[in-house]
mmCIF file of C-alpha atoms (C1' of nucleotides) in Angstrom:
data_model
loop_
_atom_site.group_PDB
_atom_site.id
_atom_site.type_symbol
_atom_site.label_atom_id
_atom_site.label_comp_id
_atom_site.label_asym_id
_atom_site.label_seq_id
_atom_site.Cartn_x
_atom_site.Cartn_y
_atom_site.Cartn_z
ATOM 1 C CA UNK A 1 -49.688 -185.958 26.142
ATOM 2 C CA UNK A 2 -52.344 -183.656 25.377
ATOM 3 C CA UNK A 3 -52.110 -180.046 25.399
ATOM 4 C CA UNK A 4 -54.422 -177.832 27.542
ATOM 5 C CA UNK A 5 -56.292 -176.255 24.733
ATOM 6 C CA UNK A 6 -56.842 -179.598 23.379
ATOM 7 C CA UNK A 7 -58.307 -180.777 26.719
ATOM 8 C CA UNK A 8 -60.556 -177.985 26.719
ATOM 9 C CA UNK A 9 -61.848 -178.841 23.035
ATOM 10 C CA UNK A 10 -62.246 -182.515 24.152
ATOM 11 C CA UNK A 11 -64.466 -181.428 27.191
ATOM 12 C CA UNK A 12 -66.782 -179.312 25.230
ATOM 13 C CA UNK A 13 -67.052 -181.824 22.598
ATOM 14 C CA UNK A 14 -67.822 -184.617 25.110
ATOM 15 C CA UNK A 15 -70.635 -182.478 26.808
ATOM 16 C CA UNK A 16 -72.306 -181.548 23.544
ATOM 17 C CA UNK A 17 -70.655 -182.696 20.150
ATOM 18 C CA UNK A 18 -73.229 -180.543 17.959
ATOM 19 C CA UNK A 19 -71.349 -177.426 18.705
ATOM 20 C CA UNK A 20 -69.329 -175.727 15.863
ATOM 21 C CA UNK A 21 -65.932 -175.333 15.750
ATOM 22 C CA UNK A 22 -66.685 -171.400 15.920
ATOM 23 C CA UNK A 23 -68.698 -172.003 19.161
ATOM 24 C CA UNK A 24 -66.014 -174.064 20.781
ATOM 25 C CA UNK A 25 -63.377 -171.923 19.767
ATOM 26 C CA UNK A 26 -65.075 -169.098 21.674
ATOM 27 C CA UNK A 27 -64.952 -171.014 24.679
ATOM 28 C CA UNK A 28 -61.372 -172.395 24.682
ATOM 29 C CA UNK A 29 -59.947 -169.042 23.172
ATOM 30 C CA UNK A 30 -59.248 -169.897 19.544
ATOM 31 C CA UNK A 31 -60.439 -168.894 16.400
ATOM 32 C CA UNK A 32 -62.724 -171.003 14.268
ATOM 33 C CA UNK A 33 -60.380 -172.374 11.940
ATOM 34 C CA UNK A 34 -57.745 -172.997 14.295
ATOM 35 C CA UNK A 35 -60.341 -174.727 16.682
ATOM 36 C CA UNK A 36 -61.335 -176.649 13.571
ATOM 37 C CA UNK A 37 -58.035 -177.851 12.540
ATOM 38 C CA UNK A 38 -57.484 -179.107 16.157
ATOM 39 C CA UNK A 39 -60.577 -181.120 16.097
ATOM 40 C CA UNK A 40 -59.655 -182.708 12.675
ATOM 41 C CA UNK A 41 -56.415 -183.630 14.452
ATOM 42 C CA UNK A 42 -57.835 -184.964 17.668
ATOM 43 C CA UNK A 43 -60.041 -187.191 15.251
ATOM 44 C CA UNK A 44 -57.060 -188.532 13.462
ATOM 45 C CA UNK A 45 -55.190 -189.043 16.605
ATOM 46 C CA UNK A 46 -58.018 -191.197 17.492
ATOM 47 C CA UNK A 47 -58.860 -189.239 20.645
ATOM 48 C CA UNK A 48 -62.163 -188.936 19.172
ATOM 49 C CA UNK A 49 -63.594 -192.129 18.243
ATOM 50 C CA UNK A 50 -67.090 -190.836 17.074
ATOM 51 C CA UNK A 51 -69.918 -188.863 17.745
ATOM 52 C CA UNK A 52 -73.213 -190.097 19.167
ATOM 53 C CA UNK A 53 -76.604 -189.050 20.070
ATOM 54 C CA UNK A 54 -77.834 -189.781 23.801
ATOM 55 C CA UNK A 55 -80.940 -191.342 23.841
ATOM 56 C CA UNK A 56 -83.662 -191.894 26.753
ATOM 57 C CA UNK A 57 -84.106 -195.404 27.325
ATOM 58 C CA UNK A 58 -87.419 -195.157 28.928
ATOM 59 C CA UNK A 59 -88.920 -193.113 26.140
ATOM 60 C CA UNK A 60 -87.488 -195.759 23.880
ATOM 61 C CA UNK A 61 -89.431 -198.527 25.379
ATOM 62 C CA UNK A 62 -86.610 -199.889 27.630
ATOM 63 C CA UNK A 63 -88.061 -199.647 31.128
ATOM 64 C CA UNK A 64 -85.625 -201.860 32.700
ATOM 65 C CA UNK A 65 -81.629 -201.843 32.557
ATOM 66 C CA UNK A 66 -79.574 -204.735 34.207
ATOM 67 C CA UNK A 67 -76.161 -205.534 34.822
ATOM 68 C CA UNK A 68 -75.558 -209.207 34.364
ATOM 69 C CA UNK A 69 -72.434 -211.122 35.546
ATOM 70 C CA UNK A 70 -71.359 -214.082 33.665
ATOM 71 C CA UNK A 71 -69.212 -216.984 34.463
ATOM 72 C CA UNK A 72 -67.979 -219.480 31.688
ATOM 73 C CA UNK A 73 -67.009 -222.774 31.956
ATOM 74 C CA UNK A 74 -63.516 -222.191 31.089
ATOM 75 C CA UNK A 75 -61.026 -219.388 30.089
ATOM 76 C CA UNK A 76 -59.392 -220.851 26.890
ATOM 77 C CA UNK A 77 -58.965 -218.439 23.887
ATOM 78 C CA UNK A 78 -61.908 -220.466 22.305
ATOM 79 C CA UNK A 79 -64.462 -220.333 25.046
ATOM 80 C CA UNK A 80 -63.847 -216.417 25.692
ATOM 81 C CA UNK A 81 -64.013 -215.879 21.917
ATOM 82 C CA UNK A 82 -67.175 -217.862 21.235
ATOM 83 C CA UNK A 83 -68.911 -216.038 23.993
ATOM 84 C CA UNK A 84 -67.632 -212.607 22.926
ATOM 85 C CA UNK A 85 -68.782 -213.102 19.349
ATOM 86 C CA UNK A 86 -72.316 -214.035 20.953
ATOM 87 C CA UNK A 87 -72.237 -210.859 22.983
ATOM 88 C CA UNK A 88 -71.467 -208.673 20.106
ATOM 89 C CA UNK A 89 -74.140 -210.135 18.020
ATOM 90 C CA UNK A 90 -77.049 -209.508 20.539
ATOM 91 C CA UNK A 91 -78.560 -206.262 20.181
ATOM 92 C CA UNK A 92 -80.112 -206.490 23.681
ATOM 93 C CA UNK A 93 -76.436 -206.507 25.103
ATOM 94 C CA UNK A 94 -75.606 -202.794 25.357
ATOM 95 C CA UNK A 95 -72.018 -203.234 26.868
ATOM 96 C CA UNK A 96 -69.801 -206.080 27.728
ATOM 97 C CA UNK A 97 -66.621 -206.498 29.660
ATOM 98 C CA UNK A 98 -64.096 -209.084 30.556
ATOM 99 C CA UNK A 99 -63.245 -208.345 34.168
ATOM 100 C CA UNK A 100 -61.050 -209.662 36.762
ATOM 101 C CA UNK A 101 -63.228 -210.758 39.984
ATOM 102 C CA UNK A 102 -65.960 -213.022 40.762
ATOM 103 C CA UNK A 103 -67.277 -213.406 37.503
ATOM 104 C CA UNK A 104 -65.752 -213.576 33.865
ATOM 105 C CA UNK A 105 -67.974 -210.902 32.205
ATOM 106 C CA UNK A 106 -70.028 -208.062 33.235
ATOM 107 C CA UNK A 107 -72.691 -206.934 30.712
ATOM 108 C CA UNK A 108 -75.309 -204.167 30.685
ATOM 109 C CA UNK A 109 -78.672 -205.166 29.152
ATOM 110 C CA UNK A 110 -81.625 -203.207 28.238
ATOM 111 C CA UNK A 111 -85.194 -204.993 28.677
ATOM 112 C CA UNK A 112 -88.558 -203.672 27.470
ATOM 113 C CA UNK A 113 -90.164 -204.887 30.661
ATOM 114 C CA UNK A 114 -89.938 -207.840 33.245
ATOM 115 C CA UNK A 115 -91.225 -210.574 30.628
ATOM 116 C CA UNK A 116 -88.574 -209.173 28.151
ATOM 117 C CA UNK A 117 -85.943 -209.676 30.714
ATOM 118 C CA UNK A 118 -87.016 -213.015 31.837
ATOM 119 C CA UNK A 119 -86.852 -214.039 27.929
ATOM 120 C CA UNK A 120 -83.360 -212.525 27.690
ATOM 121 C CA UNK A 121 -82.146 -214.154 30.702
ATOM 122 C CA UNK A 122 -83.637 -217.547 29.978
ATOM 123 C CA UNK A 123 -83.248 -217.626 26.147
ATOM 124 C CA UNK A 124 -80.563 -215.197 25.160
ATOM 125 C CA UNK A 125 -77.782 -215.294 27.982
ATOM 126 C CA UNK A 126 -78.270 -218.801 29.053
ATOM 127 C CA UNK A 127 -77.957 -219.716 25.683
ATOM 128 C CA UNK A 128 -74.793 -218.174 25.106
ATOM 129 C CA UNK A 129 -71.699 -220.421 24.505
ATOM 130 C CA UNK A 130 -70.021 -221.831 27.692
ATOM 131 C CA UNK A 131 -72.304 -219.761 30.249
ATOM 132 C CA UNK A 132 -72.622 -221.535 33.516
ATOM 133 C CA UNK A 133 -73.812 -219.019 35.761
ATOM 134 C CA UNK A 134 -75.506 -215.667 35.594
ATOM 135 C CA UNK A 135 -76.095 -213.202 38.216
ATOM 136 C CA UNK A 136 -78.074 -210.111 37.427
ATOM 137 C CA UNK A 137 -78.829 -206.627 39.280
ATOM 138 C CA UNK A 138 -81.605 -204.513 38.203
ATOM 139 C CA UNK A 139 -80.774 -200.795 38.008
ATOM 140 C CA UNK A 140 -83.225 -199.131 40.227
ATOM 141 C CA UNK A 141 -82.073 -195.569 39.590
ATOM 142 C CA UNK A 142 -79.269 -193.931 37.534
ATOM 143 C CA UNK A 143 -77.415 -191.712 39.436
ATOM 144 C CA UNK A 144 -74.884 -190.691 37.046
ATOM 145 C CA UNK A 145 -74.231 -191.297 33.339
ATOM 146 C CA UNK A 146 -73.116 -189.572 30.227
ATOM 147 C CA UNK A 147 -70.550 -187.408 32.288
ATOM 148 C CA UNK A 148 -67.609 -188.696 30.449
ATOM 149 C CA UNK A 149 -64.169 -188.514 31.153
ATOM 150 C CA UNK A 150 -62.493 -185.485 33.127
ATOM 151 C CA UNK A 151 -60.137 -184.283 30.479
ATOM 152 C CA UNK A 152 -58.974 -180.977 32.026
ATOM 153 C CA UNK B 1 -94.822 -195.187 20.507
ATOM 154 C CA UNK B 2 -92.170 -194.410 17.963
ATOM 155 C CA UNK B 3 -92.755 -194.436 14.080
ATOM 156 C CA UNK B 4 -90.659 -196.362 11.796
ATOM 157 C CA UNK B 5 -88.937 -193.561 10.332
ATOM 158 C CA UNK B 6 -88.196 -191.897 13.702
ATOM 159 C CA UNK B 7 -86.512 -194.966 14.588
ATOM 160 C CA UNK B 8 -84.266 -194.833 11.685
ATOM 161 C CA UNK B 9 -83.443 -191.392 12.226
ATOM 162 C CA UNK B 10 -82.459 -192.246 16.096
ATOM 163 C CA UNK B 11 -80.384 -195.155 14.850
ATOM 164 C CA UNK B 12 -78.321 -193.067 12.541
ATOM 165 C CA UNK B 13 -77.886 -190.168 15.211
ATOM 166 C CA UNK B 14 -76.957 -192.701 17.725
ATOM 167 C CA UNK B 15 -74.173 -194.124 15.502
ATOM 168 C CA UNK B 16 -73.078 -190.579 14.166
ATOM 169 C CA UNK B 17 -74.592 -187.294 15.455
ATOM 170 C CA UNK B 18 -72.574 -185.091 13.165
ATOM 171 C CA UNK B 19 -74.485 -186.182 10.237
ATOM 172 C CA UNK B 20 -76.755 -183.522 8.831
ATOM 173 C CA UNK B 21 -80.394 -183.700 8.409
ATOM 174 C CA UNK B 22 -79.714 -183.782 4.695
ATOM 175 C CA UNK B 23 -77.499 -186.786 5.108
ATOM 176 C CA UNK B 24 -79.691 -188.413 7.434
ATOM 177 C CA UNK B 25 -82.676 -187.805 5.283
ATOM 178 C CA UNK B 26 -81.076 -189.469 2.280
ATOM 179 C CA UNK B 27 -80.707 -192.671 4.433
ATOM 180 C CA UNK B 28 -84.259 -192.760 5.947
ATOM 181 C CA UNK B 29 -85.990 -191.522 2.823
ATOM 182 C CA UNK B 30 -86.933 -188.196 3.575
ATOM 183 C CA UNK B 31 -86.221 -184.699 2.311
ATOM 184 C CA UNK B 32 -83.656 -182.405 4.423
ATOM 185 C CA UNK B 33 -86.464 -180.307 5.907
ATOM 186 C CA UNK B 34 -88.537 -183.060 6.946
ATOM 187 C CA UNK B 35 -85.896 -184.943 8.465
ATOM 188 C CA UNK B 36 -84.732 -181.893 10.157
ATOM 189 C CA UNK B 37 -88.304 -181.179 11.631
ATOM 190 C CA UNK B 38 -88.546 -184.664 12.849
ATOM 191 C CA UNK B 39 -85.076 -184.287 14.603
ATOM 192 C CA UNK B 40 -86.350 -181.229 16.300
ATOM 193 C CA UNK B 41 -89.332 -182.966 17.436
ATOM 194 C CA UNK B 42 -87.364 -185.983 18.848
ATOM 195 C CA UNK B 43 -85.406 -183.501 20.790
ATOM 196 C CA UNK B 44 -88.398 -181.810 22.001
ATOM 197 C CA UNK B 45 -90.032 -185.149 23.302
ATOM 198 C CA UNK B 46 -86.908 -185.760 25.111
ATOM 199 C CA UNK B 47 -86.107 -188.976 23.054
ATOM 200 C CA UNK B 48 -82.803 -187.289 22.351
ATOM 201 C CA UNK B 49 -81.161 -186.056 25.421
ATOM 202 C CA UNK B 50 -78.067 -184.645 23.942
ATOM 203 C CA UNK B 51 -75.141 -185.326 21.762
ATOM 204 C CA UNK B 52 -71.504 -186.265 22.810
ATOM 205 C CA UNK B 53 -68.310 -187.157 21.615
ATOM 206 C CA UNK B 54 -67.067 -190.682 22.275
ATOM 207 C CA UNK B 55 -63.361 -190.339 23.518
ATOM 208 C CA UNK B 56 -60.555 -192.875 23.666
ATOM 209 C CA UNK B 57 -59.920 -193.771 27.257
ATOM 210 C CA UNK B 58 -56.495 -194.999 26.737
ATOM 211 C CA UNK B 59 -55.276 -192.111 24.657
ATOM 212 C CA UNK B 60 -56.843 -189.778 27.224
ATOM 213 C CA UNK B 61 -54.425 -191.338 30.027
ATOM 214 C CA UNK B 62 -57.005 -193.677 31.448
ATOM 215 C CA UNK B 63 -55.496 -197.019 31.258
ATOM 216 C CA UNK B 64 -57.574 -198.598 33.681
ATOM 217 C CA UNK B 65 -61.438 -198.880 34.092
ATOM 218 C CA UNK B 66 -63.201 -200.491 36.989
ATOM 219 C CA UNK B 67 -66.566 -201.607 38.036
ATOM 220 C CA UNK B 68 -66.986 -200.889 41.700
ATOM 221 C CA UNK B 69 -69.673 -202.477 43.953
ATOM 222 C CA UNK B 70 -70.269 -200.472 47.161
ATOM 223 C CA UNK B 71 -72.397 -201.518 50.104
ATOM 224 C CA UNK B 72 -73.626 -198.694 52.430
ATOM 225 C CA UNK B 73 -74.285 -199.109 56.123
ATOM 226 C CA UNK B 74 -78.155 -198.525 55.581
ATOM 227 C CA UNK B 75 -80.654 -197.719 52.996
ATOM 228 C CA UNK B 76 -82.403 -194.692 54.381
ATOM 229 C CA UNK B 77 -83.050 -191.729 52.124
ATOM 230 C CA UNK B 78 -80.575 -189.689 53.795
ATOM 231 C CA UNK B 79 -77.801 -192.300 53.463
ATOM 232 C CA UNK B 80 -78.591 -193.089 50.013
ATOM 233 C CA UNK B 81 -78.980 -189.121 49.417
ATOM 234 C CA UNK B 82 -75.665 -188.367 50.885
ATOM 235 C CA UNK B 83 -73.653 -191.362 48.995
ATOM 236 C CA UNK B 84 -75.350 -190.231 45.808
ATOM 237 C CA UNK B 85 -74.266 -186.616 46.098
ATOM 238 C CA UNK B 86 -70.631 -187.547 46.723
ATOM 239 C CA UNK B 87 -70.828 -189.690 43.878
ATOM 240 C CA UNK B 88 -72.205 -187.016 41.591
ATOM 241 C CA UNK B 89 -69.250 -184.781 42.673
ATOM 242 C CA UNK B 90 -66.306 -187.039 41.759
ATOM 243 C CA UNK B 91 -65.043 -186.784 38.492
ATOM 244 C CA UNK B 92 -63.370 -190.134 38.492
ATOM 245 C CA UNK B 93 -66.609 -191.727 39.120
ATOM 246 C CA UNK B 94 -67.867 -192.035 35.366
ATOM 247 C CA UNK B 95 -71.214 -193.786 36.127
ATOM 248 C CA UNK B 96 -73.300 -194.606 39.279
ATOM 249 C CA UNK B 97 -76.227 -197.039 39.656
ATOM 250 C CA UNK B 98 -78.460 -197.850 42.463
ATOM 251 C CA UNK B 99 -79.132 -201.582 41.964
ATOM 252 C CA UNK B 100 -80.869 -204.615 43.265
ATOM 253 C CA UNK B 101 -78.574 -207.540 44.127
ATOM 254 C CA UNK B 102 -75.572 -207.995 46.628
ATOM 255 C CA UNK B 103 -74.501 -204.636 46.701
ATOM 256 C CA UNK B 104 -76.147 -200.969 46.929
ATOM 257 C CA UNK B 105 -74.411 -199.351 44.058
ATOM 258 C CA UNK B 106 -72.283 -200.190 40.986
ATOM 259 C CA UNK B 107 -70.005 -197.504 39.632
ATOM 260 C CA UNK B 108 -67.739 -197.354 36.649
ATOM 261 C CA UNK B 109 -64.544 -195.682 37.592
ATOM 262 C CA UNK B 110 -61.440 -194.577 35.416
ATOM 263 C CA UNK B 111 -58.076 -194.588 36.749
ATOM 264 C CA UNK B 112 -54.832 -193.449 35.150
ATOM 265 C CA UNK B 113 -52.972 -196.376 36.527
ATOM 266 C CA UNK B 114 -52.579 -198.876 39.257
ATOM 267 C CA UNK B 115 -51.316 -196.058 41.651
ATOM 268 C CA UNK B 116 -54.150 -194.185 40.597
ATOM 269 C CA UNK B 117 -56.746 -196.636 41.140
ATOM 270 C CA UNK B 118 -55.273 -197.393 44.815
ATOM 271 C CA UNK B 119 -55.584 -193.706 45.637
ATOM 272 C CA UNK B 120 -59.195 -193.747 44.387
ATOM 273 C CA UNK B 121 -60.255 -196.861 46.107
ATOM 274 C CA UNK B 122 -58.497 -195.814 49.493
ATOM 275 C CA UNK B 123 -58.933 -192.286 49.638
ATOM 276 C CA UNK B 124 -61.877 -191.472 47.362
ATOM 277 C CA UNK B 125 -64.503 -194.454 47.540
ATOM 278 C CA UNK B 126 -63.634 -195.551 51.089
ATOM 279 C CA UNK B 127 -64.268 -192.073 52.301
ATOM 280 C CA UNK B 128 -67.572 -191.490 50.575
ATOM 281 C CA UNK B 129 -70.223 -191.425 53.163
ATOM 282 C CA UNK B 130 -71.548 -194.670 54.705
ATOM 283 C CA UNK B 131 -69.731 -196.945 52.647
ATOM 284 C CA UNK B 132 -69.039 -200.063 54.531
ATOM 285 C CA UNK B 133 -67.720 -202.414 51.774
ATOM 286 C CA UNK B 134 -66.101 -201.993 48.388
ATOM 287 C CA UNK B 135 -65.399 -204.652 45.754
ATOM 288 C CA UNK B 136 -63.934 -203.974 42.688
ATOM 289 C CA UNK B 137 -63.230 -205.740 39.231
ATOM 290 C CA UNK B 138 -60.895 -204.505 36.647
ATOM 291 C CA UNK B 139 -61.962 -204.302 33.264
ATOM 292 C CA UNK B 140 -59.415 -206.425 31.159
ATOM 293 C CA UNK B 141 -61.044 -205.845 28.061
ATOM 294 C CA UNK B 142 -63.796 -203.993 26.348
ATOM 295 C CA UNK B 143 -65.674 -206.223 24.296
ATOM 296 C CA UNK B 144 -68.709 -204.170 23.197
ATOM 297 C CA UNK B 145 -69.571 -200.462 23.957
ATOM 298 C CA UNK B 146 -70.965 -197.312 22.524
ATOM 299 C CA UNK B 147 -73.415 -199.413 20.359
ATOM 300 C CA UNK B 148 -76.403 -197.857 21.976
ATOM 301 C CA UNK B 149 -80.092 -199.024 21.969
ATOM 302 C CA UNK B 150 -81.658 -201.255 19.471
ATOM 303 C CA UNK B 151 -84.188 -198.765 17.939
ATOM 304 C CA UNK B 152 -84.889 -199.856 14.394
ATOM 305 C "C1'" DG C 1 -52.165 -169.715 15.360
ATOM 306 C "C1'" DG C 2 -54.980 -165.899 13.045
ATOM 307 C "C1'" DT C 3 -57.380 -163.788 9.008
ATOM 308 C "C1'" DG C 4 -59.980 -163.378 5.405
ATOM 309 C "C1'" DA C 5 -62.716 -164.951 1.561
ATOM 310 C "C1'" DA C 6 -65.002 -168.651 -1.061
ATOM 311 C "C1'" DA C 7 -67.553 -172.323 -1.629
ATOM 312 C "C1'" DT C 8 -70.388 -175.304 0.389
ATOM 313 C "C1'" DC C 9 -73.573 -176.713 3.545
ATOM 314 C "C1'" DG C 10 -77.292 -176.372 6.901
ATOM 315 C "C1'" DT C 11 -81.571 -174.525 9.118
ATOM 316 C "C1'" DA C 12 -85.850 -172.743 9.043
ATOM 317 C "C1'" DG C 13 -89.985 -170.745 7.207
ATOM 318 C "C1'" DA C 14 -93.843 -170.586 3.877
ATOM 319 C "C1'" DC C 15 -96.299 -172.910 0.920
ATOM 320 C "C1'" DT C 16 -98.521 -176.784 -1.839
ATOM 321 C "C1'" DG C 17 -100.152 -181.523 -2.245
ATOM 322 C "C1'" DC D 1 -97.193 -185.048 7.209
ATOM 323 C "C1'" DA D 2 -94.030 -184.683 3.516
ATOM 324 C "C1'" DG D 3 -91.845 -182.192 -0.304
ATOM 325 C "C1'" DT D 4 -90.326 -178.187 -2.668
ATOM 326 C "C1'" DC D 5 -88.423 -173.771 -2.807
ATOM 327 C "C1'" DT D 6 -86.124 -170.294 -0.973
ATOM 328 C "C1'" DA D 7 -83.328 -167.205 1.807
ATOM 329 C "C1'" DC D 8 -80.326 -166.482 5.241
ATOM 330 C "C1'" DG D 9 -76.813 -167.659 8.052
ATOM 331 C "C1'" DA D 10 -73.276 -170.757 9.434
ATOM 332 C "C1'" DT D 11 -69.324 -173.620 8.414
ATOM 333 C "C1'" DT D 12 -65.726 -175.558 6.296
ATOM 334 C "C1'" DT D 13 -61.374 -175.025 3.832
ATOM 335 C "C1'" DC D 14 -57.952 -172.753 1.799
ATOM 336 C "C1'" DA D 15 -53.952 -169.698 0.919
ATOM 337 C "C1'" DC D 16 -51.316 -166.576 3.139
ATOM 338 C "C1'" DC D 17 -49.550 -163.604 7.334
#
DNA sequence: GGTGAAATCGTAGACTG
DNA sequence: CAGTCTACGATTTCACC
């Protein structure tokens, strides 16, 4: 289990990972060094996997985001493994999940424009191993994102 | 457009936002102060929206992640707005997108266990305004995540 | 967990090429 | 626009209470 103070630290770091141990300590009621010790421990325990910048997709040139549901021709280890390796390797695939439900995988894909998505759909995803069906949904509006887990 | 060096900086910050300007400058071939200046500008231009810790869902106590597709009873501004406000307010809804395709919204939801998801499904999502249909998929395996945009 | 101190590192500004 | 230099402040890390 995670202690109350640790939860507060995680909440702060999730919202802004650039704050110093001293600043976070102020908020959670800990001295800078005690807070720093706890952060180190949270990293070592694997609760914190890393720190990253949140980038603006549009300003980066990615005008379109899609959810793509992919169905494969089978569910054997080999089939899944080969598909997953291909998904890992594609930089236009931002996220990829094996799911229950109608399809086998759900992927989040970033495209620069409609032509780019057409290319990704036709050349990239269709060409990934064992894919027999693709259904994509364009994200028209991002209502919520980056808000992270509720940690207390 | 984004300059080559800026792209490299974004790539580094996306992968690890805790590195200092000096450390990133080393990688991209810039002095600490030049690199620092560019990072400030990238923040001001809105390319960098923020910095966050990547937390481990399982270790936080969220054993299950779901994609939930929601269909509403209409598409008027009022209907969408009321639903979106409810989605924003729920801390178990990690992400929420208005999409084209079969459903109206796709949400990512974190649950502590099966009972918790049952509760979220029955009490929370079904209770959100104007929801007439819910279809959820359990994430069985996260193949790819956190890898961010290809910027360089 | 807190304190305090030392060493290190990071930030920001002025100035030069 | 980048590099250097610089000065100040912040941060990390340690031993000890």
